[in-house]
Structure formats: structure tokens, C-alpha cells
Coordinates of C-alpha atoms in Angstrom, one line a residue:
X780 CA -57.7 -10.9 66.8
X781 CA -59.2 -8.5 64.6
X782 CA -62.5 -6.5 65.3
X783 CA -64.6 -5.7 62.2
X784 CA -67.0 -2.6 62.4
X785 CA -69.7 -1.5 60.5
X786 CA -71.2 2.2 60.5
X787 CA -74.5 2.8 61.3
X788 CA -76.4 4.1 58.4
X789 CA -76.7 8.2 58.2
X790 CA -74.0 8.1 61.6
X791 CA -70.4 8.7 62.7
X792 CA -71.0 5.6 65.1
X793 CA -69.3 2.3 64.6
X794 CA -70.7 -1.2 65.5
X795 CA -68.5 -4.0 65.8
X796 CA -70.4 -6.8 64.0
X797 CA -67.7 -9.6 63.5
X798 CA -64.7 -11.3 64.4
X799 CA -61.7 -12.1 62.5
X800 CA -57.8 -12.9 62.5
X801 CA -54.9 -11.3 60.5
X802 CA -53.5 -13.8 58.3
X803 CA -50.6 -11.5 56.8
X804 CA -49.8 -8.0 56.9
X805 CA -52.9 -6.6 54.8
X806 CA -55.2 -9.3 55.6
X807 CA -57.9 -10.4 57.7
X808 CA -59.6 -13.9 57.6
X809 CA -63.6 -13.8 58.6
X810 CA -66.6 -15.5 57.1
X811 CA -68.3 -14.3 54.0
X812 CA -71.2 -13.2 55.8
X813 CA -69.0 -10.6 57.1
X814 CA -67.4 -9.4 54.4
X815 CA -70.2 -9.4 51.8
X816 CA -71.9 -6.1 52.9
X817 CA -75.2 -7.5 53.1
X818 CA -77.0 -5.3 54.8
X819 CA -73.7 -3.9 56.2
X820 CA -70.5 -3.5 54.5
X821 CA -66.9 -3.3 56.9
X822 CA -65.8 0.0 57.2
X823 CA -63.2 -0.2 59.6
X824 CA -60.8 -3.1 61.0
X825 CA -59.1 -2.7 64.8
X826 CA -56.5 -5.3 65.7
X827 CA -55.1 -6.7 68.7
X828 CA -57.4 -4.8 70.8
X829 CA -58.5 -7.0 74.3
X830 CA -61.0 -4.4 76.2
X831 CA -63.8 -2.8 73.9
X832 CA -64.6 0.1 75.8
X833 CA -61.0 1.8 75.7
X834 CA -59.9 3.4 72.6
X835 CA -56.5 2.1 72.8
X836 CA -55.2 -0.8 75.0
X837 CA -53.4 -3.4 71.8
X838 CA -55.6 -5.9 73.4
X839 CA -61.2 -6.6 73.0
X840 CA -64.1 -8.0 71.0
X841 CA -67.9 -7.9 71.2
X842 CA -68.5 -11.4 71.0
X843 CA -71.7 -11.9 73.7
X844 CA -72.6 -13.9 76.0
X845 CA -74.7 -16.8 76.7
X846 CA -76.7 -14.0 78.6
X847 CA -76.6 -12.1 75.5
X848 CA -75.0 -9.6 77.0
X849 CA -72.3 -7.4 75.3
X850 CA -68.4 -8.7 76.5
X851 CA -65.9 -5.8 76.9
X852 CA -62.9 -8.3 76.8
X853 CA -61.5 -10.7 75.0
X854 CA -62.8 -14.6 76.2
X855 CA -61.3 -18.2 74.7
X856 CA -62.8 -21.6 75.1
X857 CA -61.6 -25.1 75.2
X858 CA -63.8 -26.6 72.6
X859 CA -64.0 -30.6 71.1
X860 CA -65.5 -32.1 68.1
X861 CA -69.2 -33.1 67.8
X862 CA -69.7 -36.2 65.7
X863 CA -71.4 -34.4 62.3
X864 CA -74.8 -36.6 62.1
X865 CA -75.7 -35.4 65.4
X866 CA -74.8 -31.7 64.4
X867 CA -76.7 -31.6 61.3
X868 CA -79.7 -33.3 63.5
X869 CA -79.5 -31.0 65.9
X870 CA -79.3 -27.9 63.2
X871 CA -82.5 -29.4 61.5
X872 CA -84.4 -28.7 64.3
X873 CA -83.4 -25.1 64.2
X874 CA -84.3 -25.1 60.1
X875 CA -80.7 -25.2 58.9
X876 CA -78.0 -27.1 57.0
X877 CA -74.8 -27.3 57.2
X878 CA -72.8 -26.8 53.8
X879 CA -70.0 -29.2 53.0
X880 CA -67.6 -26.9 54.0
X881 CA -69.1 -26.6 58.0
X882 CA -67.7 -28.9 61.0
X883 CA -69.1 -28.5 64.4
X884 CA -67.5 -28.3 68.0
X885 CA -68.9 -27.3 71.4
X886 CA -67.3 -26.6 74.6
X887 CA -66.7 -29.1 77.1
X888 CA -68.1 -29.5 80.8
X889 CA -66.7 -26.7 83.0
X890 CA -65.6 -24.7 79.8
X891 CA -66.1 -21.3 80.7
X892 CA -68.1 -21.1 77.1
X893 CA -68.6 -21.5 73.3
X894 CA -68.7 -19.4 69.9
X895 CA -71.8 -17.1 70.9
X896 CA -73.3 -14.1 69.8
X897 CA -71.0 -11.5 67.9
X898 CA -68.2 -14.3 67.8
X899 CA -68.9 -14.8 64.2
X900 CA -65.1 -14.5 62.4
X901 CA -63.5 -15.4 65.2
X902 CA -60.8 -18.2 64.8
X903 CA -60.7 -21.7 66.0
X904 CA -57.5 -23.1 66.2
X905 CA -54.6 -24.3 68.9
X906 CA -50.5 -23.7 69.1
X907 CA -48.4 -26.3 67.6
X908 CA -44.6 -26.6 67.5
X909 CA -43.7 -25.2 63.8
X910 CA -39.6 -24.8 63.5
X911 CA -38.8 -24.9 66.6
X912 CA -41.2 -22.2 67.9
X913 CA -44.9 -22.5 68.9
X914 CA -47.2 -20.7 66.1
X915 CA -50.9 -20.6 66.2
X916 CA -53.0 -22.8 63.5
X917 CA -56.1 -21.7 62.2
X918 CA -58.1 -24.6 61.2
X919 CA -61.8 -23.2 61.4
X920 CA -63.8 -19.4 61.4
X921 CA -67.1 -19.4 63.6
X922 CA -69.7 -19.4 61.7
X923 CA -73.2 -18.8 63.5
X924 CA -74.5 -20.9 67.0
X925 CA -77.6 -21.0 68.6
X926 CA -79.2 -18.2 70.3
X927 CA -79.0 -19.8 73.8
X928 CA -75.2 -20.6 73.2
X929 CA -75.5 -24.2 74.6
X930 CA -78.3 -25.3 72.8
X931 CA -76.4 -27.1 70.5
X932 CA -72.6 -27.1 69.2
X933 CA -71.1 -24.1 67.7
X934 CA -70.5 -24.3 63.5
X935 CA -67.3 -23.8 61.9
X936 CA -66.1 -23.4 58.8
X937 CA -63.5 -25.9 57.6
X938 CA -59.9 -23.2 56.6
X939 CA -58.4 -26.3 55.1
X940 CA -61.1 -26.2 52.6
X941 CA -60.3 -23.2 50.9
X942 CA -56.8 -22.5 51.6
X943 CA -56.2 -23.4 48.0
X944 CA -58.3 -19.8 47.2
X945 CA -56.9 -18.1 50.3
X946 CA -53.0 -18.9 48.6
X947 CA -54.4 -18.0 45.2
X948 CA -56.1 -14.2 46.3
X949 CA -53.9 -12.8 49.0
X950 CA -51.2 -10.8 48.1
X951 CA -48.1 -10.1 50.2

């Protein structure tokens, strides 16, 4: 997990804004959105941290809650697919599309929650068998949910779409 902060203009004070996941040794996968610097530009990546409010523990994101309270530590939820007509539906309501690239999922009854507020970049994947060993596969990055969390599903954004530009721009 990687945490990406943002300085506060005319401060010393970092925000952390977005989510994201180290995909190699200098890189860290998150949406555009994130990375575009509109209105804030990344100034500052932590990795593996688990608890926010200590300086150093290797293990923390800010991703809120349905409450819309800060987190201090690190949550996961088992989440399914949403059949996509019902997504975008549901999206309309709300004034937005989905782009071609976008799939949605939502957690399932008695999930302990969903992609929520300051969870944007995070990764969606699962652990599959991969020579032997069990590796983690990204297949999606959080893209925006509603404000209320449960409203409606969470949005992702498809990794398989774009690995062909991921291979093609990251350098070992």
C-alpha cells in the first residue's frame, strides 16, 4: 500500500489525499486524478505504512469511513461484481458516467465496508497461486463512490485495460 500526500499550499503540512500500490521498485500505480496535480500535485509517497498517526510503524491510510470519519489503520473489504447497467443507472442519478474503462463492485452483506472516502488509488485485487507461491493481482484502482459509501457500488478502474501503457512507460 502506498499513501500519496499532498502539501498544503504556503505550509510544511502534508495531507494524504490518495491511495495507491507499488507495482515495481520506483513505482506507484493510482488513478489519474491523483497524479495529475489538479488542484494538488503529489509531493511525497509513504509505503507500507498500516497506522496513520505514527511516524513509523511499516504498516496506514486515510481512506474514511462511511461516517466520514478519518481511519487511522489500514481496512480491506470482500467486495463482488455489480451487473454494469445497473451501475451506470444508479451513477445517472448521481450526474455521472462511467468511461469505458470503469467496472463496478460493492461489498457484500455483513462486509465490514466498501471503497469510501480517501480510498481513491487504492487497489482491488485477490491472491492467486503464481509459480508455486501466492502473489497478489491487481485487477482494478478505486476510482470515486458515493458520499454515503452504500449508496450505490464503488467504481473501478479496469488495470487490464491499460497494462499495455503501464508495460510500455515503467522503467525497471
Amino acid at each position: 500500500m502506498a499513501i500519496v500526500l499532498y502539501r498544503e499550499d504556503g505550509s510544511d503540512k502534508l495531507s494524504p489525499l490518495c491511495m495507491g500500490s507499488l507495482i515495481n521498485q520506483r513505482y506507484v500505480m493510482t488513478t489519474a486524478q491523483c497524479a495529475n496535480g489538479d488542484p494538488f500535485k503529489p509531493y511525497r509517497v509513504r509505503l507500507g505504512e498500516h497506522t496513520i498517526d505514527q511516524e513509523e510503524d511499516c504498516n496506514a491510510n486515510g481512506g474514511r469511513n462511511e461516517t466520514r470519519h478519518r481511519m487511522k489503520s489500514l481496512r480491506k473489504a470482500i467486495v463482488s461484481s455489480v451487473d454494469e447497467a445497473k451501475c451506470r443507472t444508479q451513477y445517472a442519478l448521481f450526474g455521472l458516467t462511467l468511461a469505458e474503462d470503469q467496472f463496478c463492485a460493492e461489498a457484500g452483506a455483513g462486509s465490514s465496508g466498501s471503497s469510501c472516502h480517501g480510498d481513491v488509488g487504492a487497489p482491488l485485487g485477490y491472491t492467486a497461486g503464481y509459480y508455486g507461491t501466492q502473489q497478489f493481482v491487481q485487477f482494478g484502482i478505486a476510482a470515486f463512490g458515493t458520499f454515503g459509501c452504500r449508496e450505490a457500488p464503488s467504481v473501478y478502474t479496469n488495470v487490464s485495460v491499460h497494462v499495455g501503457w503501464i508495460i510500455g512507460n515503467v522503467r525497471p
